[in-house]
């Protein structure tokens, strides 16, 4: 059996006209000899009646701090409505489509409501349906605990559902259908002349996704990578070939200059604050340890960490700023919080050991008078902390500087 997993995002299932386009993609896969397994997200984006954000607003209208468990129950409704409508659309076209919740499809998770991890994915039910010539239509974004409770996999998690099913089914390919023609060198909402990438390595796209490119969920990439299953990100609305995500060797044989390019893409993360804690000799040798231990004990994850003899700097999500300030005050430490920051990153598997990448990076920002608050780099990325008001200019100037606009 040649299995293809086809995942359709919210904008791809929003109206009868668009669902007809989805039908064509599924029919095409069948014509090519594949057994499709369809995964759908909730219909539409913010403002649409059954979109995830709308359902969250409904729940929070009852109580702002409604528990995550209850939030998950209402969020799951979005994908259930969508999968029922999609199964109906396929049935109307003569296909034997069967709607499945995430749990019934075999996705078992831990109990971390709103951000559950998949513990196992049992493909038995889906394989049986495929053997009978049926088309499973699975609710994305959701799983079930061992106690049969609905959970969700974190925002954007329908991609994760598709990859988990693809891995469990040993699929030939996983297709992620969305509203852009593929993964681009930058968010097209910021950089008008961003380019579609023909192919990209799992590692690079993981970094782009972790650093803010919301086009695909990083966990989906990690799961596909473990089984070396090719992922393709493409548009429901066109016949463009999309972006192939695979390992470097394969991407190279596909004819792309993956290995030649220094930078692959530019991305950004907002809603960040920078914390600067002042240290002096009287505070003892474990002063910096106490700061990080306090953050850890309060579930606050830290990023962009620099430790100097007189000062510690790190960043946290702005939602945790108040809690962090209260805890640091209790430690009696002198500190400063810089609000409204953003992290801008250039990612590229090809920048490893290439001299001058940092110089180009700094040149691009300083020419545009963008203040650099902090930097961090790895073999395959450079990130900088800037003020949120500088994000657009920073992304555009780095995109240009690294030759991604040509
Ligand atoms: P879906 O609902 O189909 O899952 P998403 O909104 O999750 O769609 O992802 C698609 C969106 O990701 C695009 O509309 C685009 O605005 C945004 N995006 C951000 N960064 C990138 C990028 N580097 N390449 C392509 N799209 C990007
Ligand atoms: N509907 C969910 C969300 O908006 C999952 C997804 O779209 O992938 O986050
Ligand atoms: Mg998405």
Short mmCIF file of C-alpha atoms and ligand atoms in Angstrom, two decimals:
data_model
loop_
_atom_site.label_atom_id
_atom_site.label_comp_id
_atom_site.label_asym_id
_atom_site.label_seq_id
_atom_site.Cartn_x
_atom_site.Cartn_y
_atom_site.Cartn_z
CA UNK A 1 0.00 0.00 0.00
CA UNK A 2 1.36 3.45 -0.93
CA UNK A 3 0.10 5.82 1.74
CA UNK A 4 0.01 9.59 1.46
CA UNK A 5 -1.01 11.84 4.36
CA UNK A 6 -2.63 15.06 3.13
CA UNK A 7 -3.14 17.76 5.76
CA UNK A 8 -5.31 20.78 5.00
CA UNK A 9 -5.00 23.93 7.15
CA UNK A 10 -7.81 26.24 8.25
CA UNK A 11 -7.90 28.40 5.13
CA UNK A 12 -8.05 25.28 2.94
CA UNK A 13 -11.35 24.05 4.42
CA UNK A 14 -13.12 27.34 5.06
CA UNK A 15 -15.80 27.35 2.32
CA UNK A 16 -17.56 24.93 -0.08
CA UNK A 17 -15.56 26.38 -3.00
CA UNK A 18 -12.23 25.78 -1.28
CA UNK A 19 -13.28 22.30 -0.13
CA UNK A 20 -13.85 21.47 -3.81
CA UNK A 21 -10.14 22.27 -4.36
CA UNK A 22 -9.29 19.92 -1.48
CA UNK A 23 -11.40 17.22 -3.12
CA UNK A 24 -9.33 17.60 -6.32
CA UNK A 25 -6.05 17.17 -4.41
CA UNK A 26 -7.36 13.99 -2.80
CA UNK A 27 -8.68 12.65 -6.12
CA UNK A 28 -5.32 13.39 -7.75
CA UNK A 29 -3.48 11.42 -5.07
CA UNK A 30 -5.83 8.48 -5.60
CA UNK A 31 -5.37 8.69 -9.38
CA UNK A 32 -1.61 8.45 -8.78
CA UNK A 33 -2.14 5.17 -6.92
CA UNK A 34 -1.90 6.49 -3.35
CA UNK A 35 -4.17 5.64 -0.43
CA UNK A 36 -4.84 9.08 1.07
CA UNK A 37 -5.23 9.75 4.78
CA UNK A 38 -6.73 13.22 5.18
CA UNK A 39 -6.06 15.45 8.21
CA UNK A 40 -7.95 18.71 8.69
CA UNK A 41 -7.67 21.82 10.88
CA UNK A 42 -10.57 23.90 12.20
CA UNK A 43 -12.24 25.99 9.51
CA UNK A 44 -10.87 29.49 8.91
CA UNK A 45 -8.79 31.89 10.95
CA UNK A 46 -9.59 34.33 13.75
CA UNK A 47 -13.12 35.69 13.32
CA UNK A 48 -14.49 32.64 11.48
CA UNK A 49 -17.35 31.02 13.47
CA UNK A 50 -15.65 27.69 14.22
CA UNK A 51 -12.00 28.77 14.11
CA UNK A 52 -9.85 27.80 17.11
CA UNK A 53 -9.43 31.43 18.24
CA UNK A 54 -13.20 31.94 18.17
CA UNK A 55 -13.76 28.84 20.32
CA UNK A 56 -11.13 30.04 22.80
CA UNK A 57 -12.90 33.43 23.01
CA UNK A 58 -16.22 31.69 23.69
CA UNK A 59 -14.73 29.65 26.54
CA UNK A 60 -12.95 32.67 28.00
CA UNK A 61 -16.12 34.75 27.86
CA UNK A 62 -17.35 32.50 30.68
CA UNK A 63 -14.13 32.84 32.68
CA UNK A 64 -10.90 34.53 31.61
CA UNK A 65 -8.77 31.90 33.36
CA UNK A 66 -10.80 28.86 32.37
CA UNK A 67 -8.80 25.66 32.96
CA UNK A 68 -6.72 24.19 30.14
CA UNK A 69 -8.67 20.93 30.30
CA UNK A 70 -11.93 22.74 29.52
CA UNK A 71 -10.22 24.84 26.84
CA UNK A 72 -9.10 21.65 25.13
CA UNK A 73 -12.63 20.26 25.04
CA UNK A 74 -13.94 23.31 23.19
CA UNK A 75 -10.91 23.62 20.90
CA UNK A 76 -11.35 20.01 19.77
CA UNK A 77 -14.83 20.95 18.50
CA UNK A 78 -13.28 23.06 15.71
CA UNK A 79 -11.50 20.11 14.12
CA UNK A 80 -14.51 17.82 14.70
CA UNK A 81 -16.82 20.19 12.80
CA UNK A 82 -14.26 20.54 10.04
CA UNK A 83 -13.65 16.78 9.66
CA UNK A 84 -17.39 16.04 9.54
CA UNK A 85 -17.90 18.65 6.81
CA UNK A 86 -14.87 17.39 4.87
CA UNK A 87 -15.99 13.76 5.13
CA UNK A 88 -19.43 14.86 3.89
CA UNK A 89 -17.85 16.68 0.95
CA UNK A 90 -15.93 13.54 -0.04
CA UNK A 91 -19.00 11.33 0.42
CA UNK A 92 -20.98 13.66 -1.84
CA UNK A 93 -18.33 13.07 -4.51
CA UNK A 94 -18.74 9.29 -4.19
CA UNK A 95 -15.81 8.54 -1.88
CA UNK A 96 -16.21 6.24 1.08
CA UNK A 97 -14.90 8.76 3.61
CA UNK A 98 -14.87 8.10 7.36
CA UNK A 99 -14.43 10.87 9.94
CA UNK A 100 -12.19 10.00 12.91
CA UNK A 101 -11.33 12.00 16.02
CA UNK A 102 -7.61 12.15 16.82
CA UNK A 103 -8.03 9.58 19.61
CA UNK A 104 -10.04 7.15 17.49
CA UNK A 105 -7.37 7.53 14.79
CA UNK A 106 -4.87 6.20 17.37
CA UNK A 107 -3.17 9.35 18.68
CA UNK A 108 -2.56 8.87 22.41
CA UNK A 109 -1.06 11.74 24.38
CA UNK A 110 0.05 12.73 27.86
CA UNK A 111 -2.23 14.87 30.03
CA UNK A 112 -0.58 18.21 29.36
CA UNK A 113 -3.77 19.94 28.21
CA UNK A 114 -3.33 22.60 25.46
CA UNK A 115 0.19 21.38 24.68
CA UNK A 116 0.04 17.60 24.93
CA UNK A 117 2.86 15.34 23.69
CA UNK A 118 2.06 12.31 21.60
CA UNK A 119 3.01 9.17 23.53
CA UNK A 120 2.07 6.71 20.82
CA UNK A 121 0.22 6.53 17.56
CA UNK A 122 -1.52 3.21 16.82
CA UNK A 123 -2.32 3.03 13.10
CA UNK A 124 -4.45 -0.18 13.25
CA UNK A 125 -7.83 1.49 12.76
CA UNK A 126 -6.65 3.57 9.81
CA UNK A 127 -4.90 0.62 8.14
CA UNK A 128 -8.12 -1.41 8.38
CA UNK A 129 -10.09 1.42 6.79
CA UNK A 130 -7.55 1.81 4.00
CA UNK A 131 -7.66 -1.93 3.28
CA UNK A 132 -11.42 -1.54 2.78
CA UNK A 133 -10.81 1.25 0.25
CA UNK A 134 -12.08 3.96 2.62
CA UNK A 135 -10.69 7.47 3.01
CA UNK A 136 -10.05 8.35 6.69
CA UNK A 137 -10.62 12.04 7.49
CA UNK A 138 -8.86 12.70 10.78
CA UNK A 139 -9.32 15.68 13.12
CA UNK A 140 -5.94 17.39 13.35
CA UNK A 141 -4.55 19.08 16.46
CA UNK A 142 -6.09 16.59 18.90
CA UNK A 143 -5.33 13.38 20.71
CA UNK A 144 -6.68 11.39 23.61
CA UNK A 145 -5.19 10.56 26.99
CA UNK A 146 -5.05 7.03 28.41
CA UNK A 147 -8.21 8.06 30.32
CA UNK A 148 -10.01 8.86 27.03
CA UNK A 149 -9.90 12.63 27.57
CA UNK A 150 -9.52 14.97 24.59
CA UNK A 151 -6.25 16.91 24.46
CA UNK A 152 -4.73 19.33 21.95
CA UNK A 153 -1.17 19.35 20.64
CA UNK A 154 -0.27 23.07 20.84
CA UNK A 155 -1.30 25.80 18.39
CA UNK A 156 -0.62 24.83 14.80
CA UNK A 157 -0.63 21.20 15.92
CA UNK A 158 -2.55 19.71 12.97
CA UNK A 159 0.83 19.53 11.23
CA UNK A 160 2.01 17.37 14.14
CA UNK A 161 -1.02 15.09 13.75
CA UNK A 162 -0.20 14.63 10.06
CA UNK A 163 3.43 13.75 10.78
CA UNK A 164 2.58 11.40 13.64
CA UNK A 165 0.12 9.51 11.42
CA UNK A 166 2.58 9.55 8.52
CA UNK A 167 5.30 8.08 10.72
CA UNK A 168 3.03 5.42 12.25
CA UNK A 169 1.69 4.43 8.83
CA UNK A 170 5.13 4.49 7.17
CA UNK A 171 3.68 6.87 4.61
CA UNK A 172 5.54 7.52 1.36
CA UNK A 173 4.99 11.25 1.75
CA UNK A 174 3.26 13.82 3.96
CA UNK A 175 1.71 16.83 2.21
CA UNK A 176 0.93 20.00 4.20
CA UNK A 177 -1.54 22.13 2.24
CA UNK A 178 -1.84 25.80 3.16
CA UNK A 179 -2.46 29.25 1.64
CA UNK A 180 1.07 29.95 0.37
CA UNK A 181 2.99 28.13 -2.37
CA UNK A 182 5.57 26.73 0.04
CA UNK A 183 8.13 27.71 2.63
CA UNK A 184 9.52 31.12 1.82
CA UNK A 185 12.75 32.90 2.59
CA UNK A 186 10.77 35.13 5.00
CA UNK A 187 7.21 35.72 6.13
CA UNK A 188 5.54 37.16 3.01
CA UNK A 189 3.51 39.47 5.26
CA UNK A 190 6.76 41.32 6.04
CA UNK A 191 8.96 40.79 2.99
CA UNK A 192 7.02 41.29 -0.23
CA UNK A 193 9.70 39.78 -2.44
CA UNK A 194 10.28 36.68 -0.29
CA UNK A 195 10.98 33.62 -2.47
CA UNK A 196 9.59 30.11 -2.35
CA UNK A 197 12.27 27.56 -1.47
CA UNK A 198 12.25 24.46 -3.73
CA UNK A 199 13.69 22.36 -0.97
CA UNK A 200 15.06 22.72 2.51
CA UNK A 201 16.58 20.34 5.05
CA UNK A 202 14.66 19.10 8.09
CA UNK A 203 17.21 20.84 10.33
CA UNK A 204 16.86 24.22 8.65
CA UNK A 205 13.09 24.23 8.64
CA UNK A 206 13.05 23.11 12.27
CA UNK A 207 15.20 26.10 13.18
CA UNK A 208 13.07 28.47 11.10
CA UNK A 209 9.92 27.13 12.77
CA UNK A 210 11.36 27.26 16.30
CA UNK A 211 12.54 30.82 15.64
CA UNK A 212 9.06 31.94 14.62
CA UNK A 213 8.18 30.92 11.03
CA UNK A 214 4.63 29.77 11.66
CA UNK A 215 4.24 28.02 8.32
CA UNK A 216 4.82 24.56 9.84
CA UNK A 217 4.93 23.25 13.40
CA UNK A 218 8.50 22.32 14.42
CA UNK A 219 7.34 19.09 16.11
CA UNK A 220 5.84 17.94 12.82
CA UNK A 221 9.24 18.34 11.19
CA UNK A 222 11.04 16.50 14.00
CA UNK A 223 8.67 13.52 13.77
CA UNK A 224 8.99 13.24 9.97
CA UNK A 225 12.77 13.59 10.27
CA UNK A 226 13.03 10.66 12.70
CA UNK A 227 11.51 8.37 10.08
CA UNK A 228 13.03 10.21 7.12
CA UNK A 229 9.62 10.72 5.52
CA UNK A 230 9.57 13.55 2.96
CA UNK A 231 7.29 16.45 3.85
CA UNK A 232 5.98 18.80 1.19
CA UNK A 233 4.47 22.20 2.02
CA UNK A 234 2.26 23.39 -0.83
CA UNK A 235 -0.81 25.43 -1.68
CA UNK A 236 -4.39 24.19 -1.91
CA UNK A 237 -5.04 27.11 -4.26
CA UNK A 238 -2.44 26.41 -6.97
CA UNK A 239 -0.59 23.61 -8.71
CA UNK A 240 2.84 24.93 -7.68
CA UNK A 241 5.17 22.08 -6.64
CA UNK A 242 5.73 23.49 -3.13
CA UNK A 243 8.73 23.04 -0.86
CA UNK A 244 10.24 19.61 -0.31
CA UNK A 245 11.56 19.10 3.22
CA UNK A 246 13.99 16.23 3.37
CA UNK A 247 17.56 15.48 4.36
CA UNK A 248 20.37 17.44 2.69
CA UNK A 249 21.55 14.58 0.49
CA UNK A 250 18.12 14.08 -1.03
CA UNK A 251 17.46 17.77 -1.35
CA UNK A 252 20.69 18.07 -3.25
CA UNK A 253 19.80 15.33 -5.75
CA UNK A 254 16.49 17.12 -6.23
CA UNK A 255 18.59 19.77 -7.92
CA UNK A 256 18.57 22.60 -5.43
CA UNK A 257 21.53 24.59 -4.28
CA UNK A 258 20.79 23.83 -0.63
CA UNK A 259 24.44 23.31 0.21
CA UNK A 260 25.64 26.40 -1.68
CA UNK A 261 23.54 29.00 0.03
CA UNK A 262 24.83 30.66 3.19
CA UNK A 263 21.43 31.79 4.43
CA UNK A 264 18.16 29.98 3.80
CA UNK A 265 15.67 32.24 5.51
CA UNK A 266 15.03 35.08 7.93
CA UNK A 267 12.47 34.80 10.70
CA UNK A 268 11.32 36.55 13.87
CA UNK A 269 9.68 36.01 17.24
CA UNK A 270 7.82 38.76 19.07
CA UNK A 271 6.34 39.18 22.56
CA UNK A 272 9.71 38.98 24.28
CA UNK A 273 11.17 40.94 27.20
CA UNK A 274 14.83 41.22 28.11
CA UNK A 275 15.82 40.90 31.77
CA UNK A 276 19.10 42.36 33.04
CA UNK A 277 20.11 41.44 36.57
CA UNK A 278 22.91 43.36 38.27
CA UNK A 279 25.42 41.29 40.26
CA UNK A 280 28.15 42.37 42.63
CA UNK A 281 30.81 40.68 44.74
CA UNK A 282 28.75 40.81 47.94
CA UNK A 283 26.08 38.52 46.48
CA UNK A 284 28.04 35.28 46.69
CA UNK A 285 29.13 32.81 44.03
CA UNK A 286 25.72 31.25 43.59
CA UNK A 287 23.95 34.55 42.75
CA UNK A 288 23.44 33.73 39.07
CA UNK A 289 22.42 30.15 39.88
CA UNK A 290 19.67 31.53 42.18
CA UNK A 291 18.27 33.65 39.35
CA UNK A 292 17.99 30.75 36.90
CA UNK A 293 16.76 28.36 39.58
CA UNK A 294 13.99 30.83 40.44
CA UNK A 295 12.95 31.04 36.80
CA UNK A 296 13.00 27.25 36.47
CA UNK A 297 11.01 26.70 39.67
CA UNK A 298 8.33 29.02 38.32
CA UNK A 299 8.10 27.33 34.93
CA UNK A 300 9.62 30.31 33.10
CA UNK A 301 11.79 29.27 30.19
CA UNK A 302 14.76 31.52 29.43
CA UNK A 303 16.50 32.23 26.14
CA UNK A 304 19.39 34.39 24.85
CA UNK A 305 21.42 33.93 28.02
CA UNK A 306 24.60 35.93 28.67
CA UNK A 307 26.45 35.79 31.98
CA UNK A 308 29.11 38.43 32.69
CA UNK A 309 30.95 39.11 35.96
CA UNK A 310 28.69 42.09 36.81
CA UNK A 311 25.50 41.24 35.00
CA UNK A 312 23.24 38.48 33.73
CA UNK A 313 21.05 39.03 30.69
CA UNK A 314 18.35 36.74 29.37
CA UNK A 315 15.01 36.90 27.62
CA UNK A 316 11.61 35.48 28.53
CA UNK A 317 8.16 35.48 26.98
CA UNK A 318 6.40 38.75 27.81
CA UNK A 319 3.49 36.81 29.35
CA UNK A 320 5.85 35.77 32.16
CA UNK A 321 7.34 39.24 32.78
CA UNK A 322 5.17 40.11 35.76
CA UNK A 323 5.78 36.80 37.52
CA UNK A 324 9.55 37.04 36.88
CA UNK A 325 9.68 40.59 38.29
CA UNK A 326 7.85 39.57 41.46
CA UNK A 327 10.24 36.64 42.02
CA UNK A 328 13.37 38.70 41.35
CA UNK A 329 12.17 41.40 43.76
CA UNK A 330 11.76 38.69 46.42
CA UNK A 331 15.39 37.72 45.87
CA UNK A 332 16.24 41.38 46.55
CA UNK A 333 18.18 41.66 43.29
CA UNK A 334 18.62 44.85 41.33
CA UNK A 335 17.26 44.30 37.82
CA UNK A 336 15.83 45.96 34.74
CA UNK A 337 13.17 44.70 32.32
CA UNK A 338 13.28 45.92 28.72
CA UNK A 339 9.81 45.51 27.25
CA UNK A 340 8.61 45.12 23.64
CA UNK A 341 11.56 43.16 22.25
CA UNK A 342 11.76 40.70 19.37
CA UNK A 343 14.27 38.10 18.20
CA UNK A 344 15.24 38.18 14.54
CA UNK A 345 17.16 35.19 13.15
CA UNK A 346 18.97 34.25 9.97
CA UNK A 347 19.02 30.48 9.46
CA UNK A 348 21.19 28.56 7.01
CA UNK A 349 22.85 25.15 7.03
CA UNK A 350 25.46 26.67 4.70
CA UNK A 351 26.80 29.32 7.12
CA UNK A 352 28.85 26.80 9.11
CA UNK A 353 32.48 27.96 9.16
CA UNK A 354 31.93 30.63 6.52
CA UNK A 355 33.87 33.76 7.55
CA UNK A 356 32.12 37.12 7.48
CA UNK A 357 28.54 36.02 8.16
CA UNK A 358 28.38 37.88 11.47
CA UNK A 359 30.01 40.95 9.89
CA UNK A 360 27.35 41.03 7.15
CA UNK A 361 24.63 40.59 9.75
CA UNK A 362 25.84 43.51 11.89
CA UNK A 363 26.47 45.67 8.83
CA UNK A 364 22.89 45.23 7.61
CA UNK A 365 21.44 46.26 10.96
CA UNK A 366 23.79 49.13 11.72
CA UNK A 367 23.30 50.63 8.23
CA UNK A 368 19.61 50.78 9.08
CA UNK A 369 20.34 52.24 12.54
CA UNK A 370 18.78 49.26 14.28
CA UNK A 371 19.93 48.94 17.89
CA UNK A 372 21.22 45.47 18.82
CA UNK A 373 20.31 44.53 22.39
CA UNK A 374 21.85 41.04 22.42
CA UNK A 375 23.06 38.37 20.01
CA UNK A 376 23.42 34.60 19.99
CA UNK A 377 24.64 32.24 17.29
CA UNK A 378 25.00 28.57 16.48
CA UNK A 379 26.64 26.75 13.55
CA UNK A 380 23.54 27.30 11.46
CA UNK A 381 21.89 30.46 12.76
CA UNK A 382 22.50 33.97 14.05
CA UNK A 383 19.88 35.69 16.18
CA UNK A 384 19.65 39.20 17.46
CA UNK A 385 17.39 40.86 20.01
CA UNK A 386 15.94 44.16 18.81
CA UNK A 387 13.06 46.41 19.79
CA UNK A 388 9.77 45.16 18.40
CA UNK A 389 9.36 48.44 16.48
CA UNK A 390 12.50 47.50 14.48
CA UNK A 391 11.39 43.99 13.45
CA UNK A 392 10.13 44.86 9.96
CA UNK A 393 13.24 46.86 9.06
CA UNK A 394 15.56 44.19 10.55
CA UNK A 395 13.96 41.30 8.67
CA UNK A 396 13.90 43.24 5.39
CA UNK A 397 17.50 44.42 5.66
CA UNK A 398 18.84 40.95 6.54
CA UNK A 399 16.80 39.36 3.74
CA UNK A 400 18.36 41.81 1.30
CA UNK A 401 21.88 41.55 2.73
CA UNK A 402 21.98 37.76 2.51
CA UNK A 403 20.90 37.79 -1.12
CA UNK A 404 17.52 36.26 -0.49
CA UNK A 405 15.64 39.00 -2.35
CA UNK A 406 17.34 38.28 -5.70
P1 LIG B 1 -2.51 26.74 7.98
O1 LIG B 1 -3.75 27.24 8.61
O2 LIG B 1 -2.69 26.28 6.58
O3 LIG B 1 -1.79 25.74 8.84
P2 LIG B 1 -0.64 28.77 8.84
O4 LIG B 1 -1.21 30.12 9.07
O5 LIG B 1 -0.35 27.91 10.02
O6 LIG B 1 -1.59 28.01 7.80
O7 LIG B 1 0.71 28.87 7.98
C1 LIG B 1 0.72 29.56 6.75
C2 LIG B 1 1.14 31.03 6.94
O8 LIG B 1 2.46 31.08 7.48
C3 LIG B 1 1.24 31.81 5.66
O9 LIG B 1 -0.01 32.38 5.32
C4 LIG B 1 2.30 32.87 5.95
O10 LIG B 1 1.73 34.12 6.21
C5 LIG B 1 2.96 32.40 7.25
N1 LIG B 1 4.43 32.34 7.18
C6 LIG B 1 5.28 32.81 8.14
N2 LIG B 1 6.55 32.61 7.79
C7 LIG B 1 6.53 31.99 6.59
C8 LIG B 1 7.54 31.51 5.70
N3 LIG B 1 8.85 31.62 5.99
N4 LIG B 1 7.15 30.90 4.57
C9 LIG B 1 5.84 30.80 4.26
N5 LIG B 1 4.84 31.23 5.04
C10 LIG B 1 5.17 31.83 6.20
N1 LIG B 2 -6.73 24.75 14.60
C1 LIG B 2 -5.52 24.68 15.38
C2 LIG B 2 -4.92 26.07 15.56
O1 LIG B 2 -5.45 27.05 15.07
C3 LIG B 2 -4.52 23.71 14.81
C4 LIG B 2 -3.95 24.05 13.45
O2 LIG B 2 -4.46 24.94 12.77
O3 LIG B 2 -2.98 23.39 13.05
O4 LIG B 2 -3.91 26.18 16.21
MG1 LIG B 3 -0.60 25.92 10.56
#
